[in-house]
PDB file of C-alpha atoms in Angstrom:
ATOM      1  CA  UNK A   1      83.535 174.595-139.544  1.00  0.00           C
ATOM      2  CA  UNK A   2      84.487 173.503-136.113  1.00  0.00           C
ATOM      3  CA  UNK A   3      81.810 173.195-133.424  1.00  0.00           C
ATOM      4  CA  UNK A   4      81.872 175.862-130.824  1.00  0.00           C
ATOM      5  CA  UNK A   5      83.196 174.895-127.447  1.00  0.00           C
ATOM      6  CA  UNK A   6      80.290 173.890-125.249  1.00  0.00           C
ATOM      7  CA  UNK A   7      80.777 174.889-121.608  1.00  0.00           C
ATOM      8  CA  UNK A   8      80.654 171.967-119.272  1.00  0.00           C
ATOM      9  CA  UNK A   9      78.409 172.443-116.245  1.00  0.00           C
ATOM     10  CA  UNK A  10      80.410 172.311-113.096  1.00  0.00           C
ATOM     11  CA  UNK A  11      79.073 171.585-109.654  1.00  0.00           C
ATOM     12  CA  UNK A  12      79.299 174.482-107.241  1.00  0.00           C
ATOM     13  CA  UNK A  13      81.888 173.833-104.555  1.00  0.00           C
ATOM     14  CA  UNK A  14      80.305 172.750-101.320  1.00  0.00           C
ATOM     15  CA  UNK A  15      81.309 174.374 -98.074  1.00  0.00           C
ATOM     16  CA  UNK A  16      82.530 172.008 -95.384  1.00  0.00           C
ATOM     17  CA  UNK A  17      80.737 172.809 -92.126  1.00  0.00           C
ATOM     18  CA  UNK A  18      82.427 173.885 -88.938  1.00  0.00           C
ATOM     19  CA  UNK A  19      82.358 170.803 -86.769  1.00  0.00           C
ATOM     20  CA  UNK A  20      83.252 170.255 -83.115  1.00  0.00           C
ATOM     21  CA  UNK A  21      86.832 169.283 -82.362  1.00  0.00           C
ATOM     22  CA  UNK A  22      88.609 168.184 -79.215  1.00  0.00           C
ATOM     23  CA  UNK A  23      90.108 171.673 -78.945  1.00  0.00           C
ATOM     24  CA  UNK A  24      86.698 173.339 -79.001  1.00  0.00           C
ATOM     25  CA  UNK A  25      85.377 170.841 -76.491  1.00  0.00           C
ATOM     26  CA  UNK A  26      88.256 171.630 -74.130  1.00  0.00           C
ATOM     27  CA  UNK A  27      87.573 175.362 -74.527  1.00  0.00           C
ATOM     28  CA  UNK A  28      83.889 174.806 -73.723  1.00  0.00           C
ATOM     29  CA  UNK A  29      84.832 172.751 -70.657  1.00  0.00           C
ATOM     30  CA  UNK A  30      87.213 175.465 -69.413  1.00  0.00           C
ATOM     31  CA  UNK A  31      84.585 178.181 -69.965  1.00  0.00           C
ATOM     32  CA  UNK A  32      81.923 176.172 -68.142  1.00  0.00           C
ATOM     33  CA  UNK A  33      84.349 175.458 -65.290  1.00  0.00           C
ATOM     34  CA  UNK A  34      84.973 179.179 -64.903  1.00  0.00           C
ATOM     35  CA  UNK A  35      81.339 180.241 -65.118  1.00  0.00           C
ATOM     36  CA  UNK A  36      80.191 177.425 -62.814  1.00  0.00           C
ATOM     37  CA  UNK A  37      82.616 178.518 -60.069  1.00  0.00           C
ATOM     38  CA  UNK A  38      82.777 182.326 -60.289  1.00  0.00           C
ATOM     39  CA  UNK A  39      80.309 183.554 -57.640  1.00  0.00           C
ATOM     40  CA  UNK A  40      78.403 186.107 -59.746  1.00  0.00           C
ATOM     41  CA  UNK A  41      78.689 184.356 -63.112  1.00  0.00           C
ATOM     42  CA  UNK A  42      77.472 181.014 -61.726  1.00  0.00           C
ATOM     43  CA  UNK A  43      74.083 182.605 -61.071  1.00  0.00           C
ATOM     44  CA  UNK A  44      73.736 183.519 -64.746  1.00  0.00           C
ATOM     45  CA  UNK A  45      73.738 179.854 -65.809  1.00  0.00           C
ATOM     46  CA  UNK A  46      71.244 178.700 -63.155  1.00  0.00           C
ATOM     47  CA  UNK A  47      68.744 177.454 -65.777  1.00  0.00           C
ATOM     48  CA  UNK A  48      71.400 175.315 -67.478  1.00  0.00           C
ATOM     49  CA  UNK A  49      72.595 174.073 -64.082  1.00  0.00           C
ATOM     50  CA  UNK A  50      69.044 173.098 -63.126  1.00  0.00           C
ATOM     51  CA  UNK A  51      68.702 171.267 -66.446  1.00  0.00           C
ATOM     52  CA  UNK A  52      71.999 169.420 -65.927  1.00  0.00           C
ATOM     53  CA  UNK A  53      71.410 168.585 -62.253  1.00  0.00           C
ATOM     54  CA  UNK A  54      67.800 167.628 -62.968  1.00  0.00           C
ATOM     55  CA  UNK A  55      68.781 165.052 -65.588  1.00  0.00           C
ATOM     56  CA  UNK A  56      71.475 163.649 -63.299  1.00  0.00           C
ATOM     57  CA  UNK A  57      68.957 163.136 -60.498  1.00  0.00           C
ATOM     58  CA  UNK A  58      66.413 161.722 -62.943  1.00  0.00           C
ATOM     59  CA  UNK A  59      68.939 158.997 -63.825  1.00  0.00           C
ATOM     60  CA  UNK A  60      69.239 158.119 -60.127  1.00  0.00           C
ATOM     61  CA  UNK A  61      65.442 157.948 -59.895  1.00  0.00           C
ATOM     62  CA  UNK A  62      65.094 155.665 -62.922  1.00  0.00           C
ATOM     63  CA  UNK A  63      67.787 153.309 -61.598  1.00  0.00           C
ATOM     64  CA  UNK A  64      66.134 153.271 -58.174  1.00  0.00           C
ATOM     65  CA  UNK A  65      62.734 152.371 -59.598  1.00  0.00           C
ATOM     66  CA  UNK A  66      64.183 149.697 -61.911  1.00  0.00           C
ATOM     67  CA  UNK A  67      66.044 148.031 -59.017  1.00  0.00           C
ATOM     68  CA  UNK A  68      63.053 148.037 -56.702  1.00  0.00           C
ATOM     69  CA  UNK A  69      63.881 151.090 -54.619  1.00  0.00           C
ATOM     70  CA  UNK A  70      61.511 153.681 -53.211  1.00  0.00           C
ATOM     71  CA  UNK A  71      62.102 157.412 -53.660  1.00  0.00           C
ATOM     72  CA  UNK A  72      61.910 159.260 -50.335  1.00  0.00           C
ATOM     73  CA  UNK A  73      62.850 162.757 -51.533  1.00  0.00           C
ATOM     74  CA  UNK A  74      64.487 164.609 -54.415  1.00  0.00           C
ATOM     75  CA  UNK A  75      66.389 167.906 -54.269  1.00  0.00           C
ATOM     76  CA  UNK A  76      67.359 169.932 -57.338  1.00  0.00           C
ATOM     77  CA  UNK A  77      69.002 173.239 -56.521  1.00  0.00           C
ATOM     78  CA  UNK A  78      71.590 175.266 -58.497  1.00  0.00           C
ATOM     79  CA  UNK A  79      73.475 176.141 -55.294  1.00  0.00           C
ATOM     80  CA  UNK A  80      72.893 173.150 -53.036  1.00  0.00           C
ATOM     81  CA  UNK A  81      73.277 170.632 -55.836  1.00  0.00           C
ATOM     82  CA  UNK A  82      71.069 167.598 -56.271  1.00  0.00           C
ATOM     83  CA  UNK A  83      70.168 164.725 -53.992  1.00  0.00           C
ATOM     84  CA  UNK A  84      67.921 161.707 -54.382  1.00  0.00           C
ATOM     85  CA  UNK A  85      67.154 159.809 -51.176  1.00  0.00           C
ATOM     86  CA  UNK A  86      66.254 156.201 -51.867  1.00  0.00           C
ATOM     87  CA  UNK A  87      65.144 153.323 -49.684  1.00  0.00           C
ATOM     88  CA  UNK A  88      65.957 149.829 -50.920  1.00  0.00           C
ATOM     89  CA  UNK A  89      67.050 148.987 -54.446  1.00  0.00           C
ATOM     90  CA  UNK A  90      70.683 148.401 -55.402  1.00  0.00           C
ATOM     91  CA  UNK A  91      72.720 151.364 -54.109  1.00  0.00           C
ATOM     92  CA  UNK A  92      75.846 150.887 -56.308  1.00  0.00           C
ATOM     93  CA  UNK A  93      73.744 150.760 -59.471  1.00  0.00           C
ATOM     94  CA  UNK A  94      71.589 153.689 -58.394  1.00  0.00           C
ATOM     95  CA  UNK A  95      74.632 155.811 -57.541  1.00  0.00           C
ATOM     96  CA  UNK A  96      76.529 154.973 -60.737  1.00  0.00           C
ATOM     97  CA  UNK A  97      73.473 155.745 -62.878  1.00  0.00           C
ATOM     98  CA  UNK A  98      73.884 159.476 -62.255  1.00  0.00           C
ATOM     99  CA  UNK A  99      77.313 159.910 -63.839  1.00  0.00           C
ATOM    100  CA  UNK A 100      76.673 157.296 -66.529  1.00  0.00           C
ATOM    101  CA  UNK A 101      73.346 158.864 -67.489  1.00  0.00           C
ATOM    102  CA  UNK A 102      74.811 162.381 -67.552  1.00  0.00           C
ATOM    103  CA  UNK A 103      77.669 161.185 -69.776  1.00  0.00           C
ATOM    104  CA  UNK A 104      75.471 159.456 -72.357  1.00  0.00           C
ATOM    105  CA  UNK A 105      72.886 162.256 -72.378  1.00  0.00           C
ATOM    106  CA  UNK A 106      75.653 164.821 -72.856  1.00  0.00           C
ATOM    107  CA  UNK A 107      77.115 162.667 -75.619  1.00  0.00           C
ATOM    108  CA  UNK A 108      73.828 162.855 -77.526  1.00  0.00           C
ATOM    109  CA  UNK A 109      73.981 166.655 -77.372  1.00  0.00           C
ATOM    110  CA  UNK A 110      77.616 166.556 -78.530  1.00  0.00           C
ATOM    111  CA  UNK A 111      76.412 164.684 -81.626  1.00  0.00           C
ATOM    112  CA  UNK A 112      73.911 167.493 -82.173  1.00  0.00           C
ATOM    113  CA  UNK A 113      76.938 169.757 -82.557  1.00  0.00           C
ATOM    114  CA  UNK A 114      77.706 167.953 -85.815  1.00  0.00           C
ATOM    115  CA  UNK A 115      74.297 168.124 -87.481  1.00  0.00           C
ATOM    116  CA  UNK A 116      71.540 170.748 -87.669  1.00  0.00           C
ATOM    117  CA  UNK A 117      68.732 168.193 -87.916  1.00  0.00           C
ATOM    118  CA  UNK A 118      69.857 166.417 -84.746  1.00  0.00           C
ATOM    119  CA  UNK A 119      70.226 169.805 -83.038  1.00  0.00           C
ATOM    120  CA  UNK A 120      66.667 170.747 -84.026  1.00  0.00           C
ATOM    121  CA  UNK A 121      65.270 167.516 -82.603  1.00  0.00           C
ATOM    122  CA  UNK A 122      67.209 167.760 -79.331  1.00  0.00           C
ATOM    123  CA  UNK A 123      66.283 171.429 -78.947  1.00  0.00           C
ATOM    124  CA  UNK A 124      62.787 170.256 -77.964  1.00  0.00           C
ATOM    125  CA  UNK A 125      64.302 168.124 -75.207  1.00  0.00           C
ATOM    126  CA  UNK A 126      66.361 171.093 -74.062  1.00  0.00           C
ATOM    127  CA  UNK A 127      63.418 173.481 -74.225  1.00  0.00           C
ATOM    128  CA  UNK A 128      61.233 171.183 -72.130  1.00  0.00           C
ATOM    129  CA  UNK A 129      64.082 170.460 -69.718  1.00  0.00           C
ATOM    130  CA  UNK A 130      64.763 174.160 -69.153  1.00  0.00           C
ATOM    131  CA  UNK A 131      61.181 175.105 -68.409  1.00  0.00           C
ATOM    132  CA  UNK A 132      60.155 172.088 -66.289  1.00  0.00           C
ATOM    133  CA  UNK A 133      62.069 173.180 -63.135  1.00  0.00           C
ATOM    134  CA  UNK A 134      60.094 176.438 -63.083  1.00  0.00           C
ATOM    135  CA  UNK A 135      57.330 174.457 -61.400  1.00  0.00           C
ATOM    136  CA  UNK A 136      59.490 174.497 -58.247  1.00  0.00           C
ATOM    137  CA  UNK A 137      61.451 177.728 -58.763  1.00  0.00           C
ATOM    138  CA  UNK A 138      60.334 180.894 -56.989  1.00  0.00           C
ATOM    139  CA  UNK A 139      63.412 183.030 -57.645  1.00  0.00           C
ATOM    140  CA  UNK A 140      62.465 185.773 -60.115  1.00  0.00           C
ATOM    141  CA  UNK A 141      65.977 186.104 -61.541  1.00  0.00           C
ATOM    142  CA  UNK A 142      66.140 182.385 -62.345  1.00  0.00           C
ATOM    143  CA  UNK A 143      62.728 182.589 -64.012  1.00  0.00           C
ATOM    144  CA  UNK A 144      63.852 185.541 -66.148  1.00  0.00           C
ATOM    145  CA  UNK A 145      67.110 183.793 -67.048  1.00  0.00           C
ATOM    146  CA  UNK A 146      65.190 180.674 -68.043  1.00  0.00           C
ATOM    147  CA  UNK A 147      63.019 182.725 -70.376  1.00  0.00           C
ATOM    148  CA  UNK A 148      66.209 184.265 -71.792  1.00  0.00           C
ATOM    149  CA  UNK A 149      67.744 180.846 -72.514  1.00  0.00           C
ATOM    150  CA  UNK A 150      64.471 179.681 -74.045  1.00  0.00           C
ATOM    151  CA  UNK A 151      64.532 182.796 -76.230  1.00  0.00           C
ATOM    152  CA  UNK A 152      68.072 182.004 -77.351  1.00  0.00           C
ATOM    153  CA  UNK A 153      66.974 178.473 -78.185  1.00  0.00           C
ATOM    154  CA  UNK A 154      64.169 179.737 -80.403  1.00  0.00           C
ATOM    155  CA  UNK A 155      66.303 182.479 -81.940  1.00  0.00           C
ATOM    156  CA  UNK A 156      69.088 180.084 -82.887  1.00  0.00           C
ATOM    157  CA  UNK A 157      66.604 178.163 -85.061  1.00  0.00           C
ATOM    158  CA  UNK A 158      66.618 181.148 -87.420  1.00  0.00           C
ATOM    159  CA  UNK A 159      70.354 181.850 -87.539  1.00  0.00           C
ATOM    160  CA  UNK A 160      72.078 180.236 -90.511  1.00  0.00           C
ATOM    161  CA  UNK A 161      69.365 177.596 -90.970  1.00  0.00           C
ATOM    162  CA  UNK A 162      69.770 176.521 -87.320  1.00  0.00           C
ATOM    163  CA  UNK A 163      73.555 176.274 -87.604  1.00  0.00           C
ATOM    164  CA  UNK A 164      73.892 178.305 -84.380  1.00  0.00           C
ATOM    165  CA  UNK A 165      71.700 175.754 -82.633  1.00  0.00           C
ATOM    166  CA  UNK A 166      74.450 173.164 -83.068  1.00  0.00           C
ATOM    167  CA  UNK A 167      76.851 175.146 -80.870  1.00  0.00           C
ATOM    168  CA  UNK A 168      74.202 175.715 -78.210  1.00  0.00           C
ATOM    169  CA  UNK A 169      73.630 171.956 -78.064  1.00  0.00           C
ATOM    170  CA  UNK A 170      77.373 171.293 -77.964  1.00  0.00           C
ATOM    171  CA  UNK A 171      77.713 173.627 -74.965  1.00  0.00           C
ATOM    172  CA  UNK A 172      74.925 171.764 -73.141  1.00  0.00           C
ATOM    173  CA  UNK A 173      76.472 168.447 -74.148  1.00  0.00           C
ATOM    174  CA  UNK A 174      79.854 169.311 -72.640  1.00  0.00           C
ATOM    175  CA  UNK A 175      78.159 170.569 -69.478  1.00  0.00           C
ATOM    176  CA  UNK A 176      76.348 167.250 -69.006  1.00  0.00           C
ATOM    177  CA  UNK A 177      79.171 164.965 -70.117  1.00  0.00           C
ATOM    178  CA  UNK A 178      81.602 166.392 -67.558  1.00  0.00           C
ATOM    179  CA  UNK A 179      79.090 166.675 -64.725  1.00  0.00           C
ATOM    180  CA  UNK A 180      81.476 164.943 -62.323  1.00  0.00           C
ATOM    181  CA  UNK A 181      83.834 167.951 -62.497  1.00  0.00           C
ATOM    182  CA  UNK A 182      81.126 170.480 -61.603  1.00  0.00           C
ATOM    183  CA  UNK A 183      79.876 168.111 -58.890  1.00  0.00           C
ATOM    184  CA  UNK A 184      83.361 167.933 -57.345  1.00  0.00           C
ATOM    185  CA  UNK A 185      84.104 171.660 -57.575  1.00  0.00           C
ATOM    186  CA  UNK A 186      80.814 172.504 -55.866  1.00  0.00           C
ATOM    187  CA  UNK A 187      81.828 170.070 -53.138  1.00  0.00           C
ATOM    188  CA  UNK A 188      85.339 171.494 -52.737  1.00  0.00           C
ATOM    189  CA  UNK A 189      84.940 175.231 -53.272  1.00  0.00           C
ATOM    190  CA  UNK A 190      81.386 175.912 -52.127  1.00  0.00           C
ATOM    191  CA  UNK A 191      80.880 173.159 -49.545  1.00  0.00           C
ATOM    192  CA  UNK A 192      77.408 172.451 -50.854  1.00  0.00           C
ATOM    193  CA  UNK A 193      74.961 170.727 -48.529  1.00  0.00           C
ATOM    194  CA  UNK A 194      74.547 167.714 -50.799  1.00  0.00           C
ATOM    195  CA  UNK A 195      77.741 165.674 -51.184  1.00  0.00           C
ATOM    196  CA  UNK A 196      79.113 164.747 -54.590  1.00  0.00           C
ATOM    197  CA  UNK A 197      78.552 161.221 -55.852  1.00  0.00           C
ATOM    198  CA  UNK A 198      82.290 160.564 -55.473  1.00  0.00           C
ATOM    199  CA  UNK A 199      81.970 161.254 -51.747  1.00  0.00           C
ATOM    200  CA  UNK A 200      78.966 158.939 -51.627  1.00  0.00           C
ATOM    201  CA  UNK A 201      80.973 156.204 -53.351  1.00  0.00           C
ATOM    202  CA  UNK A 202      83.661 156.640 -50.711  1.00  0.00           C
ATOM    203  CA  UNK A 203      81.049 156.222 -47.964  1.00  0.00           C
ATOM    204  CA  UNK A 204      79.723 153.135 -49.697  1.00  0.00           C
ATOM    205  CA  UNK A 205      83.190 151.654 -50.285  1.00  0.00           C
ATOM    206  CA  UNK A 206      85.424 153.109 -47.500  1.00  0.00           C
ATOM    207  CA  UNK A 207      88.587 151.365 -48.719  1.00  0.00           C
ATOM    208  CA  UNK A 208      88.563 153.458 -51.905  1.00  0.00           C
ATOM    209  CA  UNK A 209      89.087 157.186 -51.319  1.00  0.00           C
ATOM    210  CA  UNK A 210      86.920 159.883 -52.860  1.00  0.00           C
ATOM    211  CA  UNK A 211      89.951 161.085 -54.855  1.00  0.00           C
ATOM    212  CA  UNK A 212      90.307 157.702 -56.510  1.00  0.00           C
ATOM    213  CA  UNK A 213      86.605 157.679 -57.350  1.00  0.00           C
ATOM    214  CA  UNK A 214      86.953 161.191 -58.746  1.00  0.00           C
ATOM    215  CA  UNK A 215      89.846 160.153 -61.006  1.00  0.00           C
ATOM    216  CA  UNK A 216      87.927 157.102 -62.188  1.00  0.00           C
ATOM    217  CA  UNK A 217      84.774 159.021 -63.107  1.00  0.00           C
ATOM    218  CA  UNK A 218      86.692 161.883 -64.741  1.00  0.00           C
ATOM    219  CA  UNK A 219      88.518 159.358 -66.932  1.00  0.00           C
ATOM    220  CA  UNK A 220      85.227 157.602 -67.656  1.00  0.00           C
ATOM    221  CA  UNK A 221      83.470 160.798 -68.711  1.00  0.00           C
ATOM    222  CA  UNK A 222      86.474 161.929 -70.749  1.00  0.00           C
ATOM    223  CA  UNK A 223      86.396 158.585 -72.551  1.00  0.00           C
ATOM    224  CA  UNK A 224      82.667 158.970 -73.248  1.00  0.00           C
ATOM    225  CA  UNK A 225      83.213 162.480 -74.608  1.00  0.00           C
ATOM    226  CA  UNK A 226      86.007 161.325 -76.935  1.00  0.00           C
ATOM    227  CA  UNK A 227      83.879 158.390 -78.089  1.00  0.00           C
ATOM    228  CA  UNK A 228      80.951 160.604 -79.043  1.00  0.00           C
ATOM    229  CA  UNK A 229      83.265 163.064 -80.802  1.00  0.00           C
ATOM    230  CA  UNK A 230      84.654 160.142 -82.818  1.00  0.00           C
ATOM    231  CA  UNK A 231      81.127 158.915 -83.629  1.00  0.00           C
ATOM    232  CA  UNK A 232      80.216 162.415 -84.782  1.00  0.00           C
ATOM    233  CA  UNK A 233      83.278 162.723 -87.007  1.00  0.00           C
ATOM    234  CA  UNK A 234      82.643 159.317 -88.596  1.00  0.00           C
ATOM    235  CA  UNK A 235      78.847 159.577 -88.932  1.00  0.00           C
ATOM    236  CA  UNK A 236      78.190 163.172 -90.002  1.00  0.00           C
ATOM    237  CA  UNK A 237      79.973 164.149 -93.219  1.00  0.00           C
ATOM    238  CA  UNK A 238      77.452 166.452 -94.910  1.00  0.00           C
ATOM    239  CA  UNK A 239      78.511 169.794 -96.335  1.00  0.00           C
ATOM    240  CA  UNK A 240      76.859 172.956 -95.011  1.00  0.00           C
ATOM    241  CA  UNK A 241      74.544 173.062 -98.041  1.00  0.00           C
ATOM    242  CA  UNK A 242      73.554 169.399 -97.683  1.00  0.00           C
ATOM    243  CA  UNK A 243      73.023 169.856 -93.956  1.00  0.00           C
ATOM    244  CA  UNK A 244      70.752 172.846 -94.542  1.00  0.00           C
ATOM    245  CA  UNK A 245      68.737 170.905 -97.131  1.00  0.00           C
ATOM    246  CA  UNK A 246      68.334 167.949 -94.781  1.00  0.00           C
ATOM    247  CA  UNK A 247      67.377 170.157 -91.811  1.00  0.00           C
ATOM    248  CA  UNK A 248      64.833 172.060 -93.950  1.00  0.00           C
ATOM    249  CA  UNK A 249      62.713 168.902 -94.156  1.00  0.00           C
ATOM    250  CA  UNK A 250      62.066 169.169 -90.403  1.00  0.00           C
ATOM    251  CA  UNK A 251      60.335 172.479 -89.613  1.00  0.00           C
ATOM    252  CA  UNK A 252      62.196 174.607 -92.199  1.00  0.00           C
ATOM    253  CA  UNK A 253      63.701 177.934 -91.094  1.00  0.00           C
TER     254      UNK A 253
END
């Protein structure tokens, strides 16, 4: 008698996750550019704008304190933009800290687009950052929109084991990483009261035009974005199933 064929256990195929690509990042940037500059639509992202502008100004504040400066006033407004008035310190370092800080902070959120666990952790930063400006906000629409974005943040925890949260974080990451573009468009199209940092660099270094500074910082932030995308591609290689298992360890959904 011949032994019966014994079926060999095979491992279930694992599904590769959808991960951010340069194409998707460009699409996000184009969408944000449109929403940020269309008069009615730009109001709908006021909470995200306050979050983005607030972090940018916070970076100026940290640099000012670390270089011995004194903060005279801080403005964070979705229409007027942001402004941090500083006495003393090292002006070039303080001014550069805004774009550099926005780029690195946005890069961290881009990494969250690759991994559910990272997205879950950074969602607490985003949640706190969205609600903090409400201390100063009196506009009822902005308050309602903030609650809406907070609701989305919570809801995305329960969609596909927080897979949807990754794309929310990626959107916020692109918005922060390319802050220089939104800063410049507000300056050019809406003539906001608070000048862009590129204009401030031109005032600080008159021999270099604001356009040159704009090109420099756009290239810098593009380079940072590409770098973080590369880090994400190299560092996060889990399948969807493995990602869900890993994320379930931290507040399972």
